[in-house]
PDB file of C-alpha atoms (C1' of nucleotides) in Angstrom:
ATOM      1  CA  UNK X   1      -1.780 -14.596  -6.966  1.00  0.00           C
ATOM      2  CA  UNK X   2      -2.766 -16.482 -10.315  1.00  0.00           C
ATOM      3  CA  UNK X   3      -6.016 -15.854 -11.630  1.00  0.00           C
ATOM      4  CA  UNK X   4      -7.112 -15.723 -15.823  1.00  0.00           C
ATOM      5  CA  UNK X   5      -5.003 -11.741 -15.306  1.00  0.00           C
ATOM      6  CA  UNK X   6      -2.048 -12.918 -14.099  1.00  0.00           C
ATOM      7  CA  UNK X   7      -1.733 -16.006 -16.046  1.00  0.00           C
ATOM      8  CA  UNK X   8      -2.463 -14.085 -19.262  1.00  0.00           C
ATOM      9  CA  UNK X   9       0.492 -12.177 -18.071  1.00  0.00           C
ATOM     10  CA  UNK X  10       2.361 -14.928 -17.516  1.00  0.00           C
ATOM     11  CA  UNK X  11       1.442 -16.263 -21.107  1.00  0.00           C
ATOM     12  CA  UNK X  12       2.360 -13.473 -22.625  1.00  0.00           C
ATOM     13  CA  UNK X  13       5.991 -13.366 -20.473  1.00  0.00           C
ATOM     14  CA  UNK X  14       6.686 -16.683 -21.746  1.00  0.00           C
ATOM     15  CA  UNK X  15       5.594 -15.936 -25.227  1.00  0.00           C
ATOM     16  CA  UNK X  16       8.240 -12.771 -24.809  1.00  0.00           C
ATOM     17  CA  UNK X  17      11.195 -14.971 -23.351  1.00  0.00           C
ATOM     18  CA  UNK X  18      10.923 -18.597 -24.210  1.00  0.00           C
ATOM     19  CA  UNK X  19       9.680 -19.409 -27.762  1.00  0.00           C
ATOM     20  CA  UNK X  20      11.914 -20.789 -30.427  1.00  0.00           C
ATOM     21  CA  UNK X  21      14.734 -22.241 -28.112  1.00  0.00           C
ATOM     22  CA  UNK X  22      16.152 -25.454 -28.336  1.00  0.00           C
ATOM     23  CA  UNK X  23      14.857 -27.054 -24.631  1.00  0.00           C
ATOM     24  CA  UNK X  24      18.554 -28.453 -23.503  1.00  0.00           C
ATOM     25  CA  UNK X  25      17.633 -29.713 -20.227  1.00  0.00           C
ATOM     26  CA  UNK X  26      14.294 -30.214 -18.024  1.00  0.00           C
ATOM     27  CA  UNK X  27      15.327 -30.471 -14.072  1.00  0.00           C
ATOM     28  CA  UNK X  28      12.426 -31.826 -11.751  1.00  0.00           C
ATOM     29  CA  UNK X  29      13.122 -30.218  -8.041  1.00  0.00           C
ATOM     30  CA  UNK X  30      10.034 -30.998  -6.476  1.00  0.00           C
ATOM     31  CA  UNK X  31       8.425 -34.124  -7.728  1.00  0.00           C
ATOM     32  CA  UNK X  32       5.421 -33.272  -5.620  1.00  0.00           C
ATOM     33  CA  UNK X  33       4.312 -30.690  -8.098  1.00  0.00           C
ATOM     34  CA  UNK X  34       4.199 -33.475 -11.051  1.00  0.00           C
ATOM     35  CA  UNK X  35       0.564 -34.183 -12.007  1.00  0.00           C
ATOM     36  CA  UNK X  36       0.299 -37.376 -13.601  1.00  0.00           C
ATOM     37  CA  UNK X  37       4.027 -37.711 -15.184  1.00  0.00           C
ATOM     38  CA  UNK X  38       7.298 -38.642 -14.102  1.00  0.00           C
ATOM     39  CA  UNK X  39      10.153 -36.306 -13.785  1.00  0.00           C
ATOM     40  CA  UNK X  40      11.974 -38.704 -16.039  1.00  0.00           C
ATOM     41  CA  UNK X  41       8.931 -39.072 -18.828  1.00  0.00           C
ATOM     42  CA  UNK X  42       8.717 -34.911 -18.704  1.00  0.00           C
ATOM     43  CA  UNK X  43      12.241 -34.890 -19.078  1.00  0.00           C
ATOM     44  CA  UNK X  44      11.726 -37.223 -22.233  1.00  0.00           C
ATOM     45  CA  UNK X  45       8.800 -35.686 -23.875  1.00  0.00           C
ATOM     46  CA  UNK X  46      10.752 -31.780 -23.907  1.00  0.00           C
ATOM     47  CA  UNK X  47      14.533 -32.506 -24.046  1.00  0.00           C
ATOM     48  CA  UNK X  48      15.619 -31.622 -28.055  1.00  0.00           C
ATOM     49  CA  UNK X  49      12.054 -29.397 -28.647  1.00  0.00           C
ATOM     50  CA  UNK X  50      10.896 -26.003 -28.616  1.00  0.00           C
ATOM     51  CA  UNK X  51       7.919 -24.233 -27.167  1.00  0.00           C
ATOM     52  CA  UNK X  52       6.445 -23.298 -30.707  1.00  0.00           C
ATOM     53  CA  UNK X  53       3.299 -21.370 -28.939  1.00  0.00           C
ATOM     54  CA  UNK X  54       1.220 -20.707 -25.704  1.00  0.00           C
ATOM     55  CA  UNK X  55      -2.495 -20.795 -24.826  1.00  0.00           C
ATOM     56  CA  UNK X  56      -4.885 -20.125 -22.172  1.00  0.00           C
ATOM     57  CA  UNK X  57      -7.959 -21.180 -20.439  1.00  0.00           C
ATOM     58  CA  UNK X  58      -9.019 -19.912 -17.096  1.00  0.00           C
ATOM     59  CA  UNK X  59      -6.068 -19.891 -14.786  1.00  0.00           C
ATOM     60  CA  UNK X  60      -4.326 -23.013 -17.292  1.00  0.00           C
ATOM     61  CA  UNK X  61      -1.457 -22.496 -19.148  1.00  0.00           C
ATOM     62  CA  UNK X  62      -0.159 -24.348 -21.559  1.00  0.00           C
ATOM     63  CA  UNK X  63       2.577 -23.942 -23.326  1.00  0.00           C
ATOM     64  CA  UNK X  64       2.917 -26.291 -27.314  1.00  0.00           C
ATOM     65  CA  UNK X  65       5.729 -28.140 -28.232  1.00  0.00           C
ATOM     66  CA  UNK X  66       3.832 -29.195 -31.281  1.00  0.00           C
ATOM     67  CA  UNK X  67       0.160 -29.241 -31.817  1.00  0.00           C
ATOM     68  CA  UNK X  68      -0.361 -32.495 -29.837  1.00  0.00           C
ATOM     69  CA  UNK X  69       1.821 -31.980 -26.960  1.00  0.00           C
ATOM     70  CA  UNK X  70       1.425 -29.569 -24.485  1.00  0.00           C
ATOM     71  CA  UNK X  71       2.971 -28.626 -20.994  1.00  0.00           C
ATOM     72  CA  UNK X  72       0.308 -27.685 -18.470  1.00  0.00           C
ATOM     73  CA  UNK X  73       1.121 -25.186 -15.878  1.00  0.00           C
ATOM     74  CA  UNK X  74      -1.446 -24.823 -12.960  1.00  0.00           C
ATOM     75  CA  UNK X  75      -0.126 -21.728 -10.123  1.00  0.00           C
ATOM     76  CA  UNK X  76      -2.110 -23.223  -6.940  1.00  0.00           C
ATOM     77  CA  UNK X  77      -2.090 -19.342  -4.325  1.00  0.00           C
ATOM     78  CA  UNK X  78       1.644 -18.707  -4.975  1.00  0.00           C
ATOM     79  CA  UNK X  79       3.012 -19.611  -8.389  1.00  0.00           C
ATOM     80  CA  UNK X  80       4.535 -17.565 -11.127  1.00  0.00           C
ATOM     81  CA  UNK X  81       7.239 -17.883 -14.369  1.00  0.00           C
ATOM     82  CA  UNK X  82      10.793 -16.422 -13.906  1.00  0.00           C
ATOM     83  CA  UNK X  83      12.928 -16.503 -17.059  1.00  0.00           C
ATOM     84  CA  UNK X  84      16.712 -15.947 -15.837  1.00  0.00           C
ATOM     85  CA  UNK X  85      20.237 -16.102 -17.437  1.00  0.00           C
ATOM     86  CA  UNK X  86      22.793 -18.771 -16.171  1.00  0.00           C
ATOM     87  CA  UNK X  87      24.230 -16.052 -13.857  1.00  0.00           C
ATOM     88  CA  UNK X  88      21.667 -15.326 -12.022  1.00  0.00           C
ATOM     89  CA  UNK X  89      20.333 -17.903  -9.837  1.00  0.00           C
ATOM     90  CA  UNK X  90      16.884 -19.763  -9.522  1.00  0.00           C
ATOM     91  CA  UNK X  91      14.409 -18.325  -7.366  1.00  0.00           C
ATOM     92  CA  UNK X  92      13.515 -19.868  -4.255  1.00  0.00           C
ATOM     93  CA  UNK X  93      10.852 -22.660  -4.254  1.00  0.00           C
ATOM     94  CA  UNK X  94      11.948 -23.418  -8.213  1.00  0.00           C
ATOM     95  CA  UNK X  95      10.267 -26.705  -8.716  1.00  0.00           C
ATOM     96  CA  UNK X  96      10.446 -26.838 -12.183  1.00  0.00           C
ATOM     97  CA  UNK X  97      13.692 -25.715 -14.179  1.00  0.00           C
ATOM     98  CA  UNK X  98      13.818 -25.460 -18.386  1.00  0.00           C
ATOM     99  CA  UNK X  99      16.948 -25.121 -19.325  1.00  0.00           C
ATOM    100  CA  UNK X 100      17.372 -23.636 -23.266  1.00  0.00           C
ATOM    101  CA  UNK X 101      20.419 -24.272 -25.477  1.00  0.00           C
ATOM    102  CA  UNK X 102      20.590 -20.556 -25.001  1.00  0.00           C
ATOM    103  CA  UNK X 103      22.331 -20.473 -21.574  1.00  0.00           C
ATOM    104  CA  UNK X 104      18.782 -18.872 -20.210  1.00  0.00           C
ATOM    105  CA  UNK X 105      16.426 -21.235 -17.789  1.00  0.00           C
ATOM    106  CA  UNK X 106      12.462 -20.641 -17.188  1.00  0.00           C
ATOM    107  CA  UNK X 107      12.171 -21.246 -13.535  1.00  0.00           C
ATOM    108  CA  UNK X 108       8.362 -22.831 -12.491  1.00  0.00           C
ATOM    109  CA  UNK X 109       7.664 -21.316  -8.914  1.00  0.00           C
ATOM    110  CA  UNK X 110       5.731 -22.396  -6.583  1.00  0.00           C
ATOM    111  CA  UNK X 111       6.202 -22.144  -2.978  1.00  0.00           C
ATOM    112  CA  UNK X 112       3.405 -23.406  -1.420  1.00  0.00           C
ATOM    113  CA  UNK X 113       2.811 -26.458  -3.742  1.00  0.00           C
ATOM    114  CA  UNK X 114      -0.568 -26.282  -4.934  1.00  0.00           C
ATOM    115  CA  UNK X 115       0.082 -25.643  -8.176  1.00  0.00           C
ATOM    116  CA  UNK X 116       1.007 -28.381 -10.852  1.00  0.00           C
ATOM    117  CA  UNK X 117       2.998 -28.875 -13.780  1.00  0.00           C
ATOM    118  CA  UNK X 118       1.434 -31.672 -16.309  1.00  0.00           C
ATOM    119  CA  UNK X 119       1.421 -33.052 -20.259  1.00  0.00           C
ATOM    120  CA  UNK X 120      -1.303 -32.954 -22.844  1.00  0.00           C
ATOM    121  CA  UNK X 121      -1.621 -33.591 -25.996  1.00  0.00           C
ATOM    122  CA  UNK X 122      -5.040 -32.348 -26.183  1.00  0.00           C
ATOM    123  CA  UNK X 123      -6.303 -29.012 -24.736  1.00  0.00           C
ATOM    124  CA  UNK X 124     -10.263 -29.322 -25.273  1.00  0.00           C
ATOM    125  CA  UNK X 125      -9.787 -32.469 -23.887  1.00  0.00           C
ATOM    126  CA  UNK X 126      -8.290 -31.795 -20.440  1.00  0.00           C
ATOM    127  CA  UNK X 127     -10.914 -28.777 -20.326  1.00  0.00           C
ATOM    128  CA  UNK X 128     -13.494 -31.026 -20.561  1.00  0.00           C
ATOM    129  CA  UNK X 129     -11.834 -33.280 -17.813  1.00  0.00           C
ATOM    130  CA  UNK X 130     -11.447 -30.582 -14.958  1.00  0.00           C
ATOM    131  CA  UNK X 131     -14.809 -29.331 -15.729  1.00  0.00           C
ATOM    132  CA  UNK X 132     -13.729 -25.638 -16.615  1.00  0.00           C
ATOM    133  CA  UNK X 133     -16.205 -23.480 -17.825  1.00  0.00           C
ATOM    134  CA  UNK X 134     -15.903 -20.903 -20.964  1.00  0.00           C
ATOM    135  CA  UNK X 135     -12.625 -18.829 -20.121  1.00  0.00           C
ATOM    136  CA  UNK X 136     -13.649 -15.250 -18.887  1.00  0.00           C
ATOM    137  CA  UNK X 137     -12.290 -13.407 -21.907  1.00  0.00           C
ATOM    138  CA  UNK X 138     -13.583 -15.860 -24.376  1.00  0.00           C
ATOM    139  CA  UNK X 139     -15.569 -14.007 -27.349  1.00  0.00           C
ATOM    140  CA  UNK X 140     -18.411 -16.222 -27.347  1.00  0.00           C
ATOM    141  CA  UNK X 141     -19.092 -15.433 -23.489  1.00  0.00           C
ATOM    142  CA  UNK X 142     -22.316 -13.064 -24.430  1.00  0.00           C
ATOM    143  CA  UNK X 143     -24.525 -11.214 -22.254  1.00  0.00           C
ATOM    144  CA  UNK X 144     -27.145 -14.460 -22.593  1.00  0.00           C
ATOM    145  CA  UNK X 145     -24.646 -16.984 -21.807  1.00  0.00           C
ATOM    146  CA  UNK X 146     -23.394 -15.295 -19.040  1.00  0.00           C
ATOM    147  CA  UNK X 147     -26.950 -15.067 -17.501  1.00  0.00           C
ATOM    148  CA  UNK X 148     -27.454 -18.607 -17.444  1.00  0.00           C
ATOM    149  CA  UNK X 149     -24.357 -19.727 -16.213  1.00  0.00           C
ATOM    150  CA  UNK X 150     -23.946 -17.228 -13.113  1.00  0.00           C
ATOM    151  CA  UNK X 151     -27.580 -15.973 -13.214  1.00  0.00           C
ATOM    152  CA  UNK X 152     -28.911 -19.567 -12.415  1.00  0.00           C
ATOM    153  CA  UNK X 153     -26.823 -20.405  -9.206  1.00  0.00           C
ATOM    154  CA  UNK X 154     -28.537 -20.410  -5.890  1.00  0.00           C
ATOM    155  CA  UNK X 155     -25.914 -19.802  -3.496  1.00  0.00           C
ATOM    156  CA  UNK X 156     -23.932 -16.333  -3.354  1.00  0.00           C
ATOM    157  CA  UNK X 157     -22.952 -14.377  -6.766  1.00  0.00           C
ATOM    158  CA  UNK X 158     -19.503 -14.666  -5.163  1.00  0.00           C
ATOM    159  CA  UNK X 159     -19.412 -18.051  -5.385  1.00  0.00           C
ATOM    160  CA  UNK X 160     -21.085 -18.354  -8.830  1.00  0.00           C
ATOM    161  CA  UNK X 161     -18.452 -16.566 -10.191  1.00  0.00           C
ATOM    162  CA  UNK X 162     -15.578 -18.122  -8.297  1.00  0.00           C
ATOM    163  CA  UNK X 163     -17.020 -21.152  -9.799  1.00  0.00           C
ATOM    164  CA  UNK X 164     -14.541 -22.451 -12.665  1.00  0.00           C
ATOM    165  CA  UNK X 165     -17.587 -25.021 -13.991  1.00  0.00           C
ATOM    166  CA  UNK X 166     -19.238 -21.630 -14.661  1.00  0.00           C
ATOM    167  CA  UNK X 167     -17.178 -19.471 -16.057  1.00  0.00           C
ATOM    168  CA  UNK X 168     -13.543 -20.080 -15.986  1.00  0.00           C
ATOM    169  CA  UNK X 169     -10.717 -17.681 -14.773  1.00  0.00           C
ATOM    170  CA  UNK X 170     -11.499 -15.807 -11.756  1.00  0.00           C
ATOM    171  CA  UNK X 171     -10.740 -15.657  -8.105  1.00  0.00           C
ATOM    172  CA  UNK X 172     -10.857 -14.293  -5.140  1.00  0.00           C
ATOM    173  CA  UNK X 173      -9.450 -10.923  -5.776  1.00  0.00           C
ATOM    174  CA  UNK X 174     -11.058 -10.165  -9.152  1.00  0.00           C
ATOM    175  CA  UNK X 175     -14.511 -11.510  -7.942  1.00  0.00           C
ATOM    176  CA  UNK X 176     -14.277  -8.859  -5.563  1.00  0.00           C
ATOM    177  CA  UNK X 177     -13.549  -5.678  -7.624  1.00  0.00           C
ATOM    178  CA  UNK X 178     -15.811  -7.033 -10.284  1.00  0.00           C
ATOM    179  CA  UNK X 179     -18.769  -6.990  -7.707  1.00  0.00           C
ATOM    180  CA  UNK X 180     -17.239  -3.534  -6.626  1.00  0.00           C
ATOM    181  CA  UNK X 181     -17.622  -2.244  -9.984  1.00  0.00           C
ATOM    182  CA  UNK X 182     -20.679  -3.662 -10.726  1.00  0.00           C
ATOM    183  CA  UNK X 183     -22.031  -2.324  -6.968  1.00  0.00           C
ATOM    184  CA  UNK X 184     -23.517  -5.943  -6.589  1.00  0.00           C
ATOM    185  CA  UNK X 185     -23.018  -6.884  -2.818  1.00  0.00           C
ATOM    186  CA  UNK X 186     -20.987 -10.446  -2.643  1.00  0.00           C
ATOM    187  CA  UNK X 187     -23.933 -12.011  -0.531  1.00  0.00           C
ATOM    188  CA  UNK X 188     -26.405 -11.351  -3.021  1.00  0.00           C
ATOM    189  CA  UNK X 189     -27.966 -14.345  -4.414  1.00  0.00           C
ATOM    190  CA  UNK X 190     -27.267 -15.007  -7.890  1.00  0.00           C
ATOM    191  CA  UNK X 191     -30.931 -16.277  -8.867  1.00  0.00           C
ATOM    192  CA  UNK X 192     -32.455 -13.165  -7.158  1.00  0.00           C
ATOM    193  CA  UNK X 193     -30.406 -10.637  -9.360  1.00  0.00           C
ATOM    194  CA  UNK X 194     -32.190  -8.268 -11.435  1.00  0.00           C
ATOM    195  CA  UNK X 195     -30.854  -8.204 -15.067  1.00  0.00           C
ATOM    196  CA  UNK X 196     -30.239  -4.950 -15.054  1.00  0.00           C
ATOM    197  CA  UNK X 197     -27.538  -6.215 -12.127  1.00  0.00           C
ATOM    198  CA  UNK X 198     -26.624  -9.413 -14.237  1.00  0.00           C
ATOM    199  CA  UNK X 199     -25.756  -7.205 -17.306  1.00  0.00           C
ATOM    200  CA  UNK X 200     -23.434  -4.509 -15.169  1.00  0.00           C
ATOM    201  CA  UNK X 201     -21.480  -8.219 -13.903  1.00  0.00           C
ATOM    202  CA  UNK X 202     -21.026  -9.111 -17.544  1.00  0.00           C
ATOM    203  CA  UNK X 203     -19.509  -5.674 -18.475  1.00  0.00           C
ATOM    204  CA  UNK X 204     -17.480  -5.618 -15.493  1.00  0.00           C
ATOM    205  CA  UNK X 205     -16.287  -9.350 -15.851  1.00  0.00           C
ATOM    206  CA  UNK X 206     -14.782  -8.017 -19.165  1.00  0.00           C
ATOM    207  CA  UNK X 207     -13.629  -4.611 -17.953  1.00  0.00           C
ATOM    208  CA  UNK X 208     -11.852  -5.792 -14.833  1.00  0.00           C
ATOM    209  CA  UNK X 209     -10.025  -8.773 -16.513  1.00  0.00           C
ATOM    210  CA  UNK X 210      -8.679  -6.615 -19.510  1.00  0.00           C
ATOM    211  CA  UNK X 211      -7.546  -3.600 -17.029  1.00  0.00           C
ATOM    212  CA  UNK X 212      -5.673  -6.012 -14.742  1.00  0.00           C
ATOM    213  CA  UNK X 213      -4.079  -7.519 -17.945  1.00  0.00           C
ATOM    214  CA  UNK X 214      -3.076  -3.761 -19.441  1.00  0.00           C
ATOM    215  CA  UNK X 215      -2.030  -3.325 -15.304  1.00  0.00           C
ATOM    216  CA  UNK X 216       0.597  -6.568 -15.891  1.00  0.00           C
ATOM    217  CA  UNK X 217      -1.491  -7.368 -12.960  1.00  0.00           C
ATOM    218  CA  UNK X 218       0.408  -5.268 -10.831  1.00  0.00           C
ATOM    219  CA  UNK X 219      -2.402  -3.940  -8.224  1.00  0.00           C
ATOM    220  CA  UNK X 220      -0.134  -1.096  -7.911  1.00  0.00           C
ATOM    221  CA  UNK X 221      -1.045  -0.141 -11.650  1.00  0.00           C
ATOM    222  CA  UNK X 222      -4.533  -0.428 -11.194  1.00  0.00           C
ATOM    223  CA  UNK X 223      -7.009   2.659 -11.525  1.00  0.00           C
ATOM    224  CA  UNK X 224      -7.346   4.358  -8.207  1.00  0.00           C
ATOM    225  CA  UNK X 225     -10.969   3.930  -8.680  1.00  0.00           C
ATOM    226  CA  UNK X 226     -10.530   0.590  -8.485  1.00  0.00           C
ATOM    227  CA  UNK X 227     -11.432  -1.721  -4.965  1.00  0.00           C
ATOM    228  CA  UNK X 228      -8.000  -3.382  -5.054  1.00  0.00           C
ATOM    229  CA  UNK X 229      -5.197  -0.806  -4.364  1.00  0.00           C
ATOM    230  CA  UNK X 230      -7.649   0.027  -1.256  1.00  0.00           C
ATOM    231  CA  UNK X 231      -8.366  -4.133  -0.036  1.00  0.00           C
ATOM    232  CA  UNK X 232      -6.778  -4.335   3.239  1.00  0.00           C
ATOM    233  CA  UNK X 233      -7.885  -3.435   6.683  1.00  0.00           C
ATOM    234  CA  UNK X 234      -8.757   0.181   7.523  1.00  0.00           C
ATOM    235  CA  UNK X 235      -9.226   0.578   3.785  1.00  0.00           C
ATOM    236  CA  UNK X 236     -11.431   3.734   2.452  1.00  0.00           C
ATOM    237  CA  UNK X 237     -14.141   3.128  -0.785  1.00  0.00           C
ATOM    238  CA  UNK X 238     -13.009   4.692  -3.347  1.00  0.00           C
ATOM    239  CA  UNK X 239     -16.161   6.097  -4.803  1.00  0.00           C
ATOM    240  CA  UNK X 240     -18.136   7.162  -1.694  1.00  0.00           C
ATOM    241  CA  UNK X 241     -15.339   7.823   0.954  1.00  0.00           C
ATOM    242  CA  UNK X 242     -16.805   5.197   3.303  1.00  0.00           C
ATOM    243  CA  UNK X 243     -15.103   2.600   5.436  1.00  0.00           C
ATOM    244  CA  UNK X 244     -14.590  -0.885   3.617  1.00  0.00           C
ATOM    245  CA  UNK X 245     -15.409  -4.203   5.426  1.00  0.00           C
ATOM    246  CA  UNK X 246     -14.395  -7.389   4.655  1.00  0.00           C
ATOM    247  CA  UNK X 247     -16.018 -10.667   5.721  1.00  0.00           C
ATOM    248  CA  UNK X 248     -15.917 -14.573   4.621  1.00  0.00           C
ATOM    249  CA  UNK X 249     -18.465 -15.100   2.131  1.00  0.00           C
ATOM    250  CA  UNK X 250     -18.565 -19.073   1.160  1.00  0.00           C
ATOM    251  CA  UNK X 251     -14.835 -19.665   3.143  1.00  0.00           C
ATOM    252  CA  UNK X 252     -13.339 -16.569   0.995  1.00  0.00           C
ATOM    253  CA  UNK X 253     -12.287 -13.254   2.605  1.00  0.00           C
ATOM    254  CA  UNK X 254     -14.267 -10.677   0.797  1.00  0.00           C
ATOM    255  CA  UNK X 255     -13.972  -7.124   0.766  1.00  0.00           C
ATOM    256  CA  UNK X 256     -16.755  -4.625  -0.459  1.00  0.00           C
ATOM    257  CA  UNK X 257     -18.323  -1.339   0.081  1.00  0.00           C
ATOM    258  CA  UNK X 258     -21.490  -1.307   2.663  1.00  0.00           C
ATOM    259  CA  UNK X 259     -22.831   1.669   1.184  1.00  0.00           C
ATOM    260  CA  UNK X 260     -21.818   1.295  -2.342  1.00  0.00           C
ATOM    261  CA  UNK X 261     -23.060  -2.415  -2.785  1.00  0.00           C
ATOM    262  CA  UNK X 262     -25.865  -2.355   0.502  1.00  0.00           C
ATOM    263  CA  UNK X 263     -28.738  -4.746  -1.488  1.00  0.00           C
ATOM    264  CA  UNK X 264     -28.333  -8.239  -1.113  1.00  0.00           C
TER     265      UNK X 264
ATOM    266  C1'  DA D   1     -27.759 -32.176  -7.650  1.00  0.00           C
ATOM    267  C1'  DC D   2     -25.905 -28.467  -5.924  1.00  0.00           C
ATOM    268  C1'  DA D   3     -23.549 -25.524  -2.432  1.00  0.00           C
ATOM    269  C1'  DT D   4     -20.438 -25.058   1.437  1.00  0.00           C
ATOM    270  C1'  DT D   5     -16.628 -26.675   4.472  1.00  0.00           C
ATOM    271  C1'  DG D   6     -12.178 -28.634   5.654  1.00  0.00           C
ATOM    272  C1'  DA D   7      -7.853 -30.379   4.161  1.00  0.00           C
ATOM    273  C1'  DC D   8      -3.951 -29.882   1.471  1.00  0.00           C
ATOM    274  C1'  DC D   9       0.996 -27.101   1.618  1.00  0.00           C
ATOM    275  C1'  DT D  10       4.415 -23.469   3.145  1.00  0.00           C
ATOM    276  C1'  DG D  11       5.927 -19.066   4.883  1.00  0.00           C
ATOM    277  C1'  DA D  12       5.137 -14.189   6.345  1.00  0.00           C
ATOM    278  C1'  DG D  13       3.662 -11.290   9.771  1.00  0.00           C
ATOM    279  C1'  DA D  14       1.358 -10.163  14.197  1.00  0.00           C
ATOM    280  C1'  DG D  15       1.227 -10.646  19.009  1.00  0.00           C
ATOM    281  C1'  DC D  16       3.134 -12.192  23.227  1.00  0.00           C
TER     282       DC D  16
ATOM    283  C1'  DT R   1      14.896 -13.339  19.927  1.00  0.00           C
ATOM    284  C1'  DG R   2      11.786 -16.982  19.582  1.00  0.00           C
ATOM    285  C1'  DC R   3       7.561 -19.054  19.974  1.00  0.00           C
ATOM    286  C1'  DT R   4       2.611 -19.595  18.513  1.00  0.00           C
ATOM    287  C1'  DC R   5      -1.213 -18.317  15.914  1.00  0.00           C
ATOM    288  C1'  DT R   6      -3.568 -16.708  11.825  1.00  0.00           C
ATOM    289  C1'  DC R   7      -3.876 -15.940   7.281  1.00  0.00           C
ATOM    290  C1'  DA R   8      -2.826 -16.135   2.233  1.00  0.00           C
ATOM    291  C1'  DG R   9      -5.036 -14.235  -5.073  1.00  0.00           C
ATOM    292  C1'  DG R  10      -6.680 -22.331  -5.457  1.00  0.00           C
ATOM    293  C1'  DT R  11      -8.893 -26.719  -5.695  1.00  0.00           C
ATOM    294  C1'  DC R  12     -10.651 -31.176  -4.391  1.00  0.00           C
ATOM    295  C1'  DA R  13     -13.102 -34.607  -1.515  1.00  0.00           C
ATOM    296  C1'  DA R  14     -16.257 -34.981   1.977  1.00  0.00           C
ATOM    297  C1'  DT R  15     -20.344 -33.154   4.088  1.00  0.00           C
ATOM    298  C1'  DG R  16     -24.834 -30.750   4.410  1.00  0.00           C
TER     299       DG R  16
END
DNA sequence: ACATTGACCTGAGAGC
DNA sequence: TGCTCTCAGGTCAATG
């Protein structure tokens, strides 16, 4: 599920639940979703604080306990934030439980463990580390910028945008209905695109990724002219009316429109 | 140096 | 019902 959309949704989710409150209690339940700290030193580093405020980068989260400590929440395919009263039970496949003064708990879930939870106390830092690119809705992401860091690639434009060394933020999914939009077929390669094709990506990149945010990422709240409520089998292009087809394009199933994005 | 593939993990759903 | 197989919105190390 989490791409740069979802996690700005889950940003915003914590910024709505979990700010302020005294952090009682921090129960590890999975250890194997730790990235480079102990249960016992995350325990440590959060008991007696607050989350004071969140930020983004890509599909990164972090959330600031003061300006030189940060938790780092990674979603792997299945991750997400549930905030829950004492009551109500933990979701499955909790790993991570934050228990506030409150009585309320923010539950880190993640069932197929490729996400990870981690500590920094520097933000740029760790950016620089994993390599990520400039995040997809960063301001100083113009049309130029954006040419040379997916216009430059030699393998598919699928790919170059998947890339998180290029740009930072987007997956499978949203690669797909920003090619959609654009009509750019995912095959194409990204050195062979015309600019006129480079500058509809750009504008879609930003379109896409602030609709799905206004959606809450829900792809049952997207526009109906949109690929996504349509991507499964048997689905029907929204635009023309033609059959969809989906194939792997570099290990990634991609759907598209023949007719609507036919040049490679 | 860059791009693509396979492995990592778990569970849901399809097909038998 | 129960088994097996395939696939899933991500990323990294190994391979081409």
């Amino acid at each position: 599920m989490p791409e740069l959309p979802d996690v700005e949704v889950f940003r915003r989710y914590l910024d709505s639940t979990c700010l302020h409150q005294c952090i009682a209690e921090v129960e590890t339940l999975d250890e194997g979703v730790l990235a480079g700290i102990s249960s016992r030193q995350l325990r440590s580093k959060l008991k007696g604080q607050q989350f004071q405020r969140t930020r983004r980068h890509g599909k990164y989260l972090f959330a600031g306990v003061h300006e030189h400590l940060w938790l780092v929440l990674h979603f792997g395919m299945t991750g997400y934030l549930k905030y829950f009263k004492d009551c109500d039970g933990a979701p499955r496949h909790t790993r991570l439980r934050v228990d506030f003064r409150n009585g309320h708990h923010l539950a880190y879930v993640c069932q197929r463990r490729l996400g990870e939870v981690g500590i920094t106390n520097d933000i740029e830092r760790l950016v620089a580390e994993k390599g990520l690119g400039l995040d997809g809705l960063n301001a100083d992401l113009g049309i130029d910028s954006f040419k040379s860091l997916v216009g430059t690639a030699r393998g598919s434009i699928k790919s170059a945008l998947m890339s998180q060394r290029r740009l930072a933020g987007l997956g499978n999914i949203y690669t797909d209905e920003i090619l959609f939009q654009a009509r750019v077929n995912p095959r194409a390669k990204a050195n062979r695109l015309t600019d006129g094709h480079l500058e509809r990506l750009f504008h879609s990149v930003k379109d896409v990724v602030e609709t799905a945010i206004q959606a809450k990422a829900q792809p049952g709240d997207m526009p109906s002219t949109y690929l996504l409520p349509h991507r499964e089998e048997g689905g029907v292009c929204p635009r023309c009316g033609g059959s969809l087809r989906h194939e792997k394009v570099s290990g990634r199933t991609s759907y598209y429109c023949p007719r609507c994005q036919g040049t490679t």
